[in-house]
Short mmCIF file of C-alpha atoms and ligand atoms in Angstrom, two decimals:
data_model
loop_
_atom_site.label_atom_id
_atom_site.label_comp_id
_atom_site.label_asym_id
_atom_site.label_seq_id
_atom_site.Cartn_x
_atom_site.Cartn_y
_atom_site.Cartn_z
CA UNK Z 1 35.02 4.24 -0.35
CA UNK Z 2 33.76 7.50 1.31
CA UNK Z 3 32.56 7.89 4.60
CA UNK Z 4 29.29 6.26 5.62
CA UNK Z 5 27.43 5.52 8.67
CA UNK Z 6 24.98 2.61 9.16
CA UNK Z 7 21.92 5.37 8.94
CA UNK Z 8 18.89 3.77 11.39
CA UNK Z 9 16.46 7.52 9.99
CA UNK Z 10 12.92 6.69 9.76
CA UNK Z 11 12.82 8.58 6.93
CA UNK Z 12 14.40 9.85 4.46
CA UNK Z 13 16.57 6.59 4.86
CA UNK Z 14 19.48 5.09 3.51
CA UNK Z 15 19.58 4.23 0.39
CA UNK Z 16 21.95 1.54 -1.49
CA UNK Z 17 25.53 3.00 -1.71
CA UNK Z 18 25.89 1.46 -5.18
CA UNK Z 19 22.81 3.66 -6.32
CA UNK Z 20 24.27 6.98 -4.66
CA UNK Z 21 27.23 6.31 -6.45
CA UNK Z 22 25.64 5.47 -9.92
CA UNK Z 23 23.74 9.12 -9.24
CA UNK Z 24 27.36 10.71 -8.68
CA UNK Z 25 28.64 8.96 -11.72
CA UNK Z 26 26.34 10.27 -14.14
CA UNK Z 27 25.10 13.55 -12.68
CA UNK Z 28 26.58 15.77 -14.85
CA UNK Z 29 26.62 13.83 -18.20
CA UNK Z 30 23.65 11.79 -18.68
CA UNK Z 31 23.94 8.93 -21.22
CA UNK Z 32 26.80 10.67 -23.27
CA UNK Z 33 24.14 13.74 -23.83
CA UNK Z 34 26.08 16.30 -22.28
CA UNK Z 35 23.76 17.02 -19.81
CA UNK Z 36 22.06 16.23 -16.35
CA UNK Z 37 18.94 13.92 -16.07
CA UNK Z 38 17.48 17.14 -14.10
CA UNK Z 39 18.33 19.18 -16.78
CA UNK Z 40 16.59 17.15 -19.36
CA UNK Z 41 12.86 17.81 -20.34
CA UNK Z 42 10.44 15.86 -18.58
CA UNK Z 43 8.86 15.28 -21.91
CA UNK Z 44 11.67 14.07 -23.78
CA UNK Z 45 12.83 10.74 -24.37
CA UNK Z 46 15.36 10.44 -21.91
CA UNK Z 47 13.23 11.50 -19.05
CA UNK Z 48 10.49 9.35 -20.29
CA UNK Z 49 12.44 6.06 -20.41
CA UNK Z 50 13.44 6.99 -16.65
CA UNK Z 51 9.66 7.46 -15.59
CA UNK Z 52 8.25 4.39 -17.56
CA UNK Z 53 11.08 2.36 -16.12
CA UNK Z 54 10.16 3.14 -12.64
CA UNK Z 55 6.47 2.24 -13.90
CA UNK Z 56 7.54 -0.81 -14.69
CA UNK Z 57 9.56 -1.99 -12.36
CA UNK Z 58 6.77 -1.00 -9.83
CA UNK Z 59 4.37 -3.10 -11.57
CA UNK Z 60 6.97 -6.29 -11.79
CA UNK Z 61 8.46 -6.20 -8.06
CA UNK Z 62 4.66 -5.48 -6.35
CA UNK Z 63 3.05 -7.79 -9.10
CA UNK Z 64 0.63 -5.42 -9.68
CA UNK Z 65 -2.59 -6.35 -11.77
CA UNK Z 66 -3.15 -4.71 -15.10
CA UNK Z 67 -6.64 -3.06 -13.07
CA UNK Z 68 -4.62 -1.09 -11.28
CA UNK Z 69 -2.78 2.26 -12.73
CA UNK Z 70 0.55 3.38 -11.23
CA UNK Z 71 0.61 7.19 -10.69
CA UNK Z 72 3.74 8.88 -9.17
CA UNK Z 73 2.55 12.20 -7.82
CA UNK Z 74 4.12 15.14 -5.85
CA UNK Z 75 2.71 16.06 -2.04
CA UNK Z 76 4.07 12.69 -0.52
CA UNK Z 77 1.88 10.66 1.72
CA UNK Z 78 0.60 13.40 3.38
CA UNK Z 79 -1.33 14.63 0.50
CA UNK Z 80 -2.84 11.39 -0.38
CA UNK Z 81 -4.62 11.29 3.28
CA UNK Z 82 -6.72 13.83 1.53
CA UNK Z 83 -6.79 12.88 -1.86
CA UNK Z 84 -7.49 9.13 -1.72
CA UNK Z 85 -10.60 10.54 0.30
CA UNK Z 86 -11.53 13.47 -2.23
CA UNK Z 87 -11.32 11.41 -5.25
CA UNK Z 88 -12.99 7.77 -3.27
CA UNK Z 89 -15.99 9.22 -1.89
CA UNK Z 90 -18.85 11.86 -1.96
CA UNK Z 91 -19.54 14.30 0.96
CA UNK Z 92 -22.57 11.47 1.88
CA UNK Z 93 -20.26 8.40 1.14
CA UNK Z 94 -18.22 6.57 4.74
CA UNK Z 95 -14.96 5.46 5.42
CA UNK Z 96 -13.51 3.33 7.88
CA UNK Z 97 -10.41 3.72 9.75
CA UNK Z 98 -8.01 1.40 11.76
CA UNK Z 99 -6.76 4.18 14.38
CA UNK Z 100 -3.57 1.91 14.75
CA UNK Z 101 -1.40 5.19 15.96
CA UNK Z 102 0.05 8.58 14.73
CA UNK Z 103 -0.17 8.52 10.61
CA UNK Z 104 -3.80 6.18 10.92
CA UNK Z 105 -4.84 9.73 12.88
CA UNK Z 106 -3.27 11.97 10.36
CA UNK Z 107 -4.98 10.14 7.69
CA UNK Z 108 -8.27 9.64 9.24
CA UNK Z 109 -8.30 14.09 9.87
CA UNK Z 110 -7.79 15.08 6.67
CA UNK Z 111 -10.30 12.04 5.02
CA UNK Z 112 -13.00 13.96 7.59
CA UNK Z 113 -12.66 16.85 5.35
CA UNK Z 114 -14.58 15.25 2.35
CA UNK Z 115 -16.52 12.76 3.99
CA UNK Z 116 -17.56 10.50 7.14
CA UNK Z 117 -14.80 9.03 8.46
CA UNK Z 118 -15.32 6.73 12.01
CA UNK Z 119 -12.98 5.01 13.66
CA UNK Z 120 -13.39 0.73 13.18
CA UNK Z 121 -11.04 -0.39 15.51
CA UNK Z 122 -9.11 1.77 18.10
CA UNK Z 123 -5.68 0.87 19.18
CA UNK Z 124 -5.72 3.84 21.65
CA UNK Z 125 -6.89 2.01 24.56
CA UNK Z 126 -4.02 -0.52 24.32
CA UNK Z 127 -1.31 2.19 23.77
CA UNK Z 128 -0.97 1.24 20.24
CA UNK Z 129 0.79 -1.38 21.17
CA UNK Z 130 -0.70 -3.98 18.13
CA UNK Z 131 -2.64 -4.13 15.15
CA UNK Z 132 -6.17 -5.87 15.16
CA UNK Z 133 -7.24 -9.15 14.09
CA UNK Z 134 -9.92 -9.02 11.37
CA UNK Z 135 -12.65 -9.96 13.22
CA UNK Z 136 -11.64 -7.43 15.71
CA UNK Z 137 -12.73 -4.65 13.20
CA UNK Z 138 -16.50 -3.66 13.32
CA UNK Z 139 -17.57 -1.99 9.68
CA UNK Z 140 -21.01 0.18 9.80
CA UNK Z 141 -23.24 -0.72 7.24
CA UNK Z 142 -22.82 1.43 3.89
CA UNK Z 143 -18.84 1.89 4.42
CA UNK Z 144 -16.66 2.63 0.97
CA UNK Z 145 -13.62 1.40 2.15
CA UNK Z 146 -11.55 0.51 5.05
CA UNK Z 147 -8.13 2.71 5.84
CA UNK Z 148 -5.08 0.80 7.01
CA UNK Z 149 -1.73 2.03 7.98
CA UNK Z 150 0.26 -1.40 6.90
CA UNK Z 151 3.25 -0.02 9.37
CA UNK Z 152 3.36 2.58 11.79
CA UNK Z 153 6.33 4.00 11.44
CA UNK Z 154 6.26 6.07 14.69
CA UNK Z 155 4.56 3.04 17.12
CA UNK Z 156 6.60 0.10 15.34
CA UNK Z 157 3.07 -1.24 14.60
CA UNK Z 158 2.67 -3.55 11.89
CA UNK Z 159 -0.20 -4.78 10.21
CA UNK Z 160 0.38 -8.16 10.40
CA UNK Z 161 -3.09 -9.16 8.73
CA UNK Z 162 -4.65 -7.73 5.58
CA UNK Z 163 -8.30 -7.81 6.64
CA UNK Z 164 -10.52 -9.30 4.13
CA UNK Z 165 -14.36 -8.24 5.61
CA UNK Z 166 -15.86 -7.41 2.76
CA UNK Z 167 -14.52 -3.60 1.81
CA UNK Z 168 -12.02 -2.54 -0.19
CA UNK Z 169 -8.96 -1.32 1.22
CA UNK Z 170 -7.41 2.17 0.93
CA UNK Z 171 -3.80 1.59 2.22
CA UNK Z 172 -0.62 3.48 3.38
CA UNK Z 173 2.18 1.76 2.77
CA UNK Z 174 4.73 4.44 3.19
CA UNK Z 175 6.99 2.50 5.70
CA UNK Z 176 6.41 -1.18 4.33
CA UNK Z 177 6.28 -0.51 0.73
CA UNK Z 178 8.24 -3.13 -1.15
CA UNK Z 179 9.28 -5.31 1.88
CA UNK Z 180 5.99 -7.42 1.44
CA UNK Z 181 3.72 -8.78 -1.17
CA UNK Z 182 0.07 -7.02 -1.32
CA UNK Z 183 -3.04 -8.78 -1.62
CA UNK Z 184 -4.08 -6.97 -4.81
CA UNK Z 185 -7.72 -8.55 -4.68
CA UNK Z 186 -8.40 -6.64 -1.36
CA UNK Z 187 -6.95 -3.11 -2.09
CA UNK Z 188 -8.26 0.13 -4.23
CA UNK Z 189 -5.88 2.68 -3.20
CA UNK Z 190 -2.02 1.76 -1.97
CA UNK Z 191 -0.45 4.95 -1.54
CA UNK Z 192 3.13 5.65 0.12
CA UNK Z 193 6.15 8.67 0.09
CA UNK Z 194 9.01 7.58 -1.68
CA UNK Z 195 11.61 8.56 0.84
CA UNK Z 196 11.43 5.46 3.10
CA UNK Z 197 11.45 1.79 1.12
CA UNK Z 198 11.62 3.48 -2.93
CA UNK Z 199 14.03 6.84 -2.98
CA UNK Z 200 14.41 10.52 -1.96
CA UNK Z 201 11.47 12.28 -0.78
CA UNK Z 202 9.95 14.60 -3.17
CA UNK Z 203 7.25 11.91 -4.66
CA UNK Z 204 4.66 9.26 -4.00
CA UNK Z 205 4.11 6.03 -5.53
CA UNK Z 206 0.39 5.73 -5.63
CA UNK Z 207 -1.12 2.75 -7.46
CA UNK Z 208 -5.22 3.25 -7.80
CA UNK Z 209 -7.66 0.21 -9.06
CA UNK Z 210 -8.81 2.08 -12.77
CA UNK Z 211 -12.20 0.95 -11.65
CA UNK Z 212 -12.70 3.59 -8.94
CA UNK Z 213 -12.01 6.49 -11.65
CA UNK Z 214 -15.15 5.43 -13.27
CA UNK Z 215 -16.93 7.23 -10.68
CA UNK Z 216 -16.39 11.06 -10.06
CA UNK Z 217 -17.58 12.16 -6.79
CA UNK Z 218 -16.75 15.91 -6.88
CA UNK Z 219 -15.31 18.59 -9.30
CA UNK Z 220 -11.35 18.12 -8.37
CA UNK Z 221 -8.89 20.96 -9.31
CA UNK Z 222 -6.83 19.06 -12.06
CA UNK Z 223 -3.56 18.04 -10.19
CA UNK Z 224 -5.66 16.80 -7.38
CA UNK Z 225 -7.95 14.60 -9.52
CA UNK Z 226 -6.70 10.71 -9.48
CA UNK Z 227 -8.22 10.74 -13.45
CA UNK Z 228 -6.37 13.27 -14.89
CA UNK Z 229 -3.32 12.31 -13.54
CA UNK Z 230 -3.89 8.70 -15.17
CA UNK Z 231 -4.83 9.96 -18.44
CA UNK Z 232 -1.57 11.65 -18.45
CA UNK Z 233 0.63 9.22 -16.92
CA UNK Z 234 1.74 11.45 -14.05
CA UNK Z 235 2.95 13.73 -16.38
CA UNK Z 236 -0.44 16.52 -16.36
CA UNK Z 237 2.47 18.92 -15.12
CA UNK Z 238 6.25 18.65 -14.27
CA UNK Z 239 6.69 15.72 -12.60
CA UNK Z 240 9.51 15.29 -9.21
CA UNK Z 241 12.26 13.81 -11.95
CA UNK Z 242 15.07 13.52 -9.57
CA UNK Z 243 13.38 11.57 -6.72
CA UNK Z 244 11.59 9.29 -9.96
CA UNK Z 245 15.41 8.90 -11.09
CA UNK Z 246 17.30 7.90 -8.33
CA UNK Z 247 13.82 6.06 -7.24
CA UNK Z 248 14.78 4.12 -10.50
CA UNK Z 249 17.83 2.78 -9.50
CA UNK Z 250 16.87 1.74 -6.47
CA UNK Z 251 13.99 -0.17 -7.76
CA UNK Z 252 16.48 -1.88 -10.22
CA UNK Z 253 19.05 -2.40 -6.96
CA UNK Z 254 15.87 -4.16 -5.56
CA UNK Z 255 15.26 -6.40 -8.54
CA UNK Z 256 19.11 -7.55 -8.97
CA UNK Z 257 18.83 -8.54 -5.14
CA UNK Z 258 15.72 -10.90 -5.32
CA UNK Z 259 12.52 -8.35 -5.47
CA UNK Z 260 9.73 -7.88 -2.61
CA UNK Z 261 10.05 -11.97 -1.56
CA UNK Z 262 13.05 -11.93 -0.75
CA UNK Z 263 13.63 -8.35 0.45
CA UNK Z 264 10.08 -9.72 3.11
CA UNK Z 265 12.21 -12.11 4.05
CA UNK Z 266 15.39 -10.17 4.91
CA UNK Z 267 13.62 -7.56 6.86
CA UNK Z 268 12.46 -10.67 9.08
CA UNK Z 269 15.49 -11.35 9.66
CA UNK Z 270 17.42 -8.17 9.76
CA UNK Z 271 14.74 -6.85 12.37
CA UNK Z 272 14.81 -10.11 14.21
CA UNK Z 273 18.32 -9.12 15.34
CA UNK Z 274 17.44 -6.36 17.48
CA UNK Z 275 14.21 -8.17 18.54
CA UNK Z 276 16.34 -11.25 19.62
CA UNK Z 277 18.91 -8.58 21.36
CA UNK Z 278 15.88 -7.03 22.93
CA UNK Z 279 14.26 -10.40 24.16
CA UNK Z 280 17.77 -11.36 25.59
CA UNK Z 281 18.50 -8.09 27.75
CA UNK Z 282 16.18 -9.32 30.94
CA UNK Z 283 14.04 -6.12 30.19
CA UNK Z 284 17.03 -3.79 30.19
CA UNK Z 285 15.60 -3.32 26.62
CA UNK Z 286 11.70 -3.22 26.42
CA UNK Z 287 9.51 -2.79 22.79
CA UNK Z 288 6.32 -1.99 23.72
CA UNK Z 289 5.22 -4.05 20.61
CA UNK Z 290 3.49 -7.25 21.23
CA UNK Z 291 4.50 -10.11 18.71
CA UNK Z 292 3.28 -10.67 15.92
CA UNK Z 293 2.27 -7.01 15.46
CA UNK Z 294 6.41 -5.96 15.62
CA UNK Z 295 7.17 -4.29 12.62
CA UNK Z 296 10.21 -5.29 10.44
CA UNK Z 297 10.74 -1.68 9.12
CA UNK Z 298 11.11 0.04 12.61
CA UNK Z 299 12.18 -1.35 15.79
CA UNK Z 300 10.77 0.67 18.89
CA UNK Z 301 12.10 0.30 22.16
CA UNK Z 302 13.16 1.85 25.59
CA UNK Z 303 15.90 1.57 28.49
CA UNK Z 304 15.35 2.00 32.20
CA UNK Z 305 16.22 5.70 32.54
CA UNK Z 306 16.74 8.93 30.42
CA UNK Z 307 20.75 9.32 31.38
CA UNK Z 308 21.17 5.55 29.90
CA UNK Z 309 19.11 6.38 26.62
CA UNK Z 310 21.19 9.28 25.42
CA UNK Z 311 24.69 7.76 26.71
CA UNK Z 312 23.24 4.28 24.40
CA UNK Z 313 22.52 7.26 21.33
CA UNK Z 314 25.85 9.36 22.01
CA UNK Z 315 27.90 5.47 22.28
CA UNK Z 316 26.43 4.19 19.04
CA UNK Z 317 27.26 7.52 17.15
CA UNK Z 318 30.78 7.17 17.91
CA UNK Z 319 30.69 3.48 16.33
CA UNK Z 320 28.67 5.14 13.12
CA UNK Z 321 25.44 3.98 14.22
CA UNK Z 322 23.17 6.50 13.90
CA UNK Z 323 20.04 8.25 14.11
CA UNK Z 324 18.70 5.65 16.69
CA UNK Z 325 16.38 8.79 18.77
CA UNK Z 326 12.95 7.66 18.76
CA UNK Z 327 10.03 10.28 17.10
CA UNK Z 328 9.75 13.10 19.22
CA UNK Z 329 6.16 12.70 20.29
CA UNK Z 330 7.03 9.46 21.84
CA UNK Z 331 10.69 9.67 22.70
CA UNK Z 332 12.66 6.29 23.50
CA UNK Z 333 14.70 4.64 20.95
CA UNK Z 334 14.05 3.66 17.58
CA UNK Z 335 15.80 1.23 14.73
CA UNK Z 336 14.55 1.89 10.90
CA UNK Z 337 15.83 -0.67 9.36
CA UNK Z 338 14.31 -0.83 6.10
CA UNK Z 339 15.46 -2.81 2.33
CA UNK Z 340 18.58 -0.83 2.16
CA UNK Z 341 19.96 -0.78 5.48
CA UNK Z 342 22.49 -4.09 4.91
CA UNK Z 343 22.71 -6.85 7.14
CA UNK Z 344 25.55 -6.03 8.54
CA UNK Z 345 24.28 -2.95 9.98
CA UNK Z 346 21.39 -5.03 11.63
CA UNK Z 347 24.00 -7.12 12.94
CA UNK Z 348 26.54 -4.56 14.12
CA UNK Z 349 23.26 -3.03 16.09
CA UNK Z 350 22.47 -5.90 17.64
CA UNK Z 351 26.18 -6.91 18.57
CA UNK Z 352 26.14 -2.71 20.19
CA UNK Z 353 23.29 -3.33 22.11
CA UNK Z 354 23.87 -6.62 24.13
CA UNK Z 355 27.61 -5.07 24.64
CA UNK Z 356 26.30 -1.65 26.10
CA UNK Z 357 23.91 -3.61 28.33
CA UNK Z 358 27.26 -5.88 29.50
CA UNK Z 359 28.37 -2.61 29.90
CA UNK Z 360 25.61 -0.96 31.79
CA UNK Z 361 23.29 -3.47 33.30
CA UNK Z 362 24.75 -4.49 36.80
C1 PLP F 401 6.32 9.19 6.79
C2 PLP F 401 4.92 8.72 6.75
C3 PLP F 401 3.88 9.50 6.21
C4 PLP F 401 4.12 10.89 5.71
O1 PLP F 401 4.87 10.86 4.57
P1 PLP F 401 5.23 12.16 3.71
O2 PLP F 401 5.67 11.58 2.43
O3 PLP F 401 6.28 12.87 4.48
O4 PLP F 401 3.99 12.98 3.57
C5 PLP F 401 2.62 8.95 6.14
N1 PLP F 401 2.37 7.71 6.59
C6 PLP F 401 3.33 6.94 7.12
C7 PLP F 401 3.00 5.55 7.58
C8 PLP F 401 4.63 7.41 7.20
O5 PLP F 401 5.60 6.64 7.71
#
């Protein structure tokens, strides 16, 4: 076996090695046809059983309701801040928005564009250091939906409650996707980048309740209209076929190993490591996170100085743990630990840090 690291990136993350190698395997000759997947058209039948497969599998693993269409569409997340909100609501029409940190923000700026956005519960005062309650959220009258971010993958915030109040829910999912079950009732967008729980970057899985296209709240230029790309299956114009490929595999990796249940409960478990090695350092580790609201995907947390914080980065590299920096607006350090990152490298983490605090703590 080659090289290979136990990679904590919050994106694009590691991915299964059994799927990179699968890739490898059959990168130049695809299926005996004597050429690459890439190479094939994106119309053709090879290329087609790779996209409906991913469809598929999509719909199986999330359990997703035959009301709901399953578009994969270029622009990652980041596009569907704004398109969700182009294609949901009219320039009169409101949205609310749980400001639960960085991508909730992101979201909520380019929604303003199209609409009335307003902020229905604000983490800001509290650092972001949780997700609301339901009842914590206050709706104005006439609002379209409610925006979630189910994990913020900056803060380590996760949505620990799907609030049910009576709007639909828009939802990014970008960081959680796949590592829980979603309450299909409640939701009429889920939206998410592929390169964190699905595959490479380069596409986003975005699965849209058919009953919202009934309504058409502005002229959209084609690609950007949630309709067209329906009524062509994601395939209006060339779709990302690499990232939809390799996506594939890992979605099949996924199902082999037990599907979203069990993949929920791994990431409990897997992330519970570091928690428990943070909870037993006598606060030479802090996570900002309180309880319940402690994401599974991405484990935030700080030492007591600078100097200790890099030596604890530069140490793990050297043991092929890496990737541990936290985002750069925040700094501190940072654990992405999402479906494919084994248990073993969960473990080996959490065996690193209480040793470097034996190490370093006096
Ligand atoms: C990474 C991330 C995004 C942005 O994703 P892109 O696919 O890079 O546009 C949006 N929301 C959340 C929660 C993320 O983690």
């Amino acid at each position: 076996m080659p090289k290979r690291v136990y990679n904590f990136c919050p994106g694009p993350c590691t991915l299964p090695y059994e799927v990179l190698e699968e890739t490898q395997s059959e990168l130049v000759n695809y299926k005996d046809t004597g050429m690459s997947i890439i190479e094939h058209s994106h119309r053709g039948k090879h290329y087609d059983e790779v996209h409906c497969e991913v469809v598929d599998l999509v719909r199986e693993l999330l359990a997703v309701p035959d009301e709901f269409t399953i578009l994969l569409i270029q622009g990652g997340a980041t596009l569907q801040f704004a398109m969700s909100a182009m294609n949901l609501l009219t320039p009169d029409d409101k949205a609310g928005f749980v400001n639960s940190g960085h991508w909730a923000k992101l979201a909520m700026k380019d929604a303003k564009v199209y609409a009335n956005v307003y902020t229905a519960w604000d983490g800001s005062a509290e650092n972001f250091s949780r997700s609301p309650k339901a009842e914590e959220i206050e709706l104005e009258s006439d609002t379209s939906y409610l925006h979630v971010t189910t994990n913020e993958t900056i803060g380590g915030v996760r949505l620990f409650e799907w609030p049910d109040i009576g709007v639909p829910l828009v939802a990014d999912m970008s960081s959680d996707y796949l590592s829980r079950p979603i309450p299909w009732e409640l939701i009429n967008v889920a939206y998410g980048g592929a390169q964190k729980n699905i595959g490479p970057s380069g596409v986003a899985l975005v699965i849209v309740r058919k009953s919202v296209l009934e309504t058409k709240p502005r002229e959209l230029p084609s690609y950007l209209d949630y309709r067209r790309q329906h009524e062509s299956g994601s395939r209006f114009n060339t779709p990302a076929v690499f990232p939809i490929y390799v996506a594939g595999k890992v979605l099949k990796y996924y199902k082999e190993h037990g599907g979203v249940e069990e993949f929920a409960k791994i990431a409990r478990i897997k992330s519970g490591h570091v928690y428990d090695a943070i909870d037993a350092s006598d606060g030479f580790y802090d996570c900002p996170v309180q309880g319940e609201s402690r994401s599974f995907m991405n484990v935030v947390f700080r030492m007591p100085s600078d100097k200790l914080q890099s030596d604890f980065q530069e140490q793990a590299e050297s043991v092929g743990l890496v990737n541990l920096g936290g985002h750069r607006s925040v700094g501190g350090l940072r654990a992405s630990i999402y479906n494919s990152m084994p248990m073993e490298g969960a473990e080996t983490l959490a065996n690193f840090m209480s040793e470097f605090r034996a190490a370093n703590s006096k």
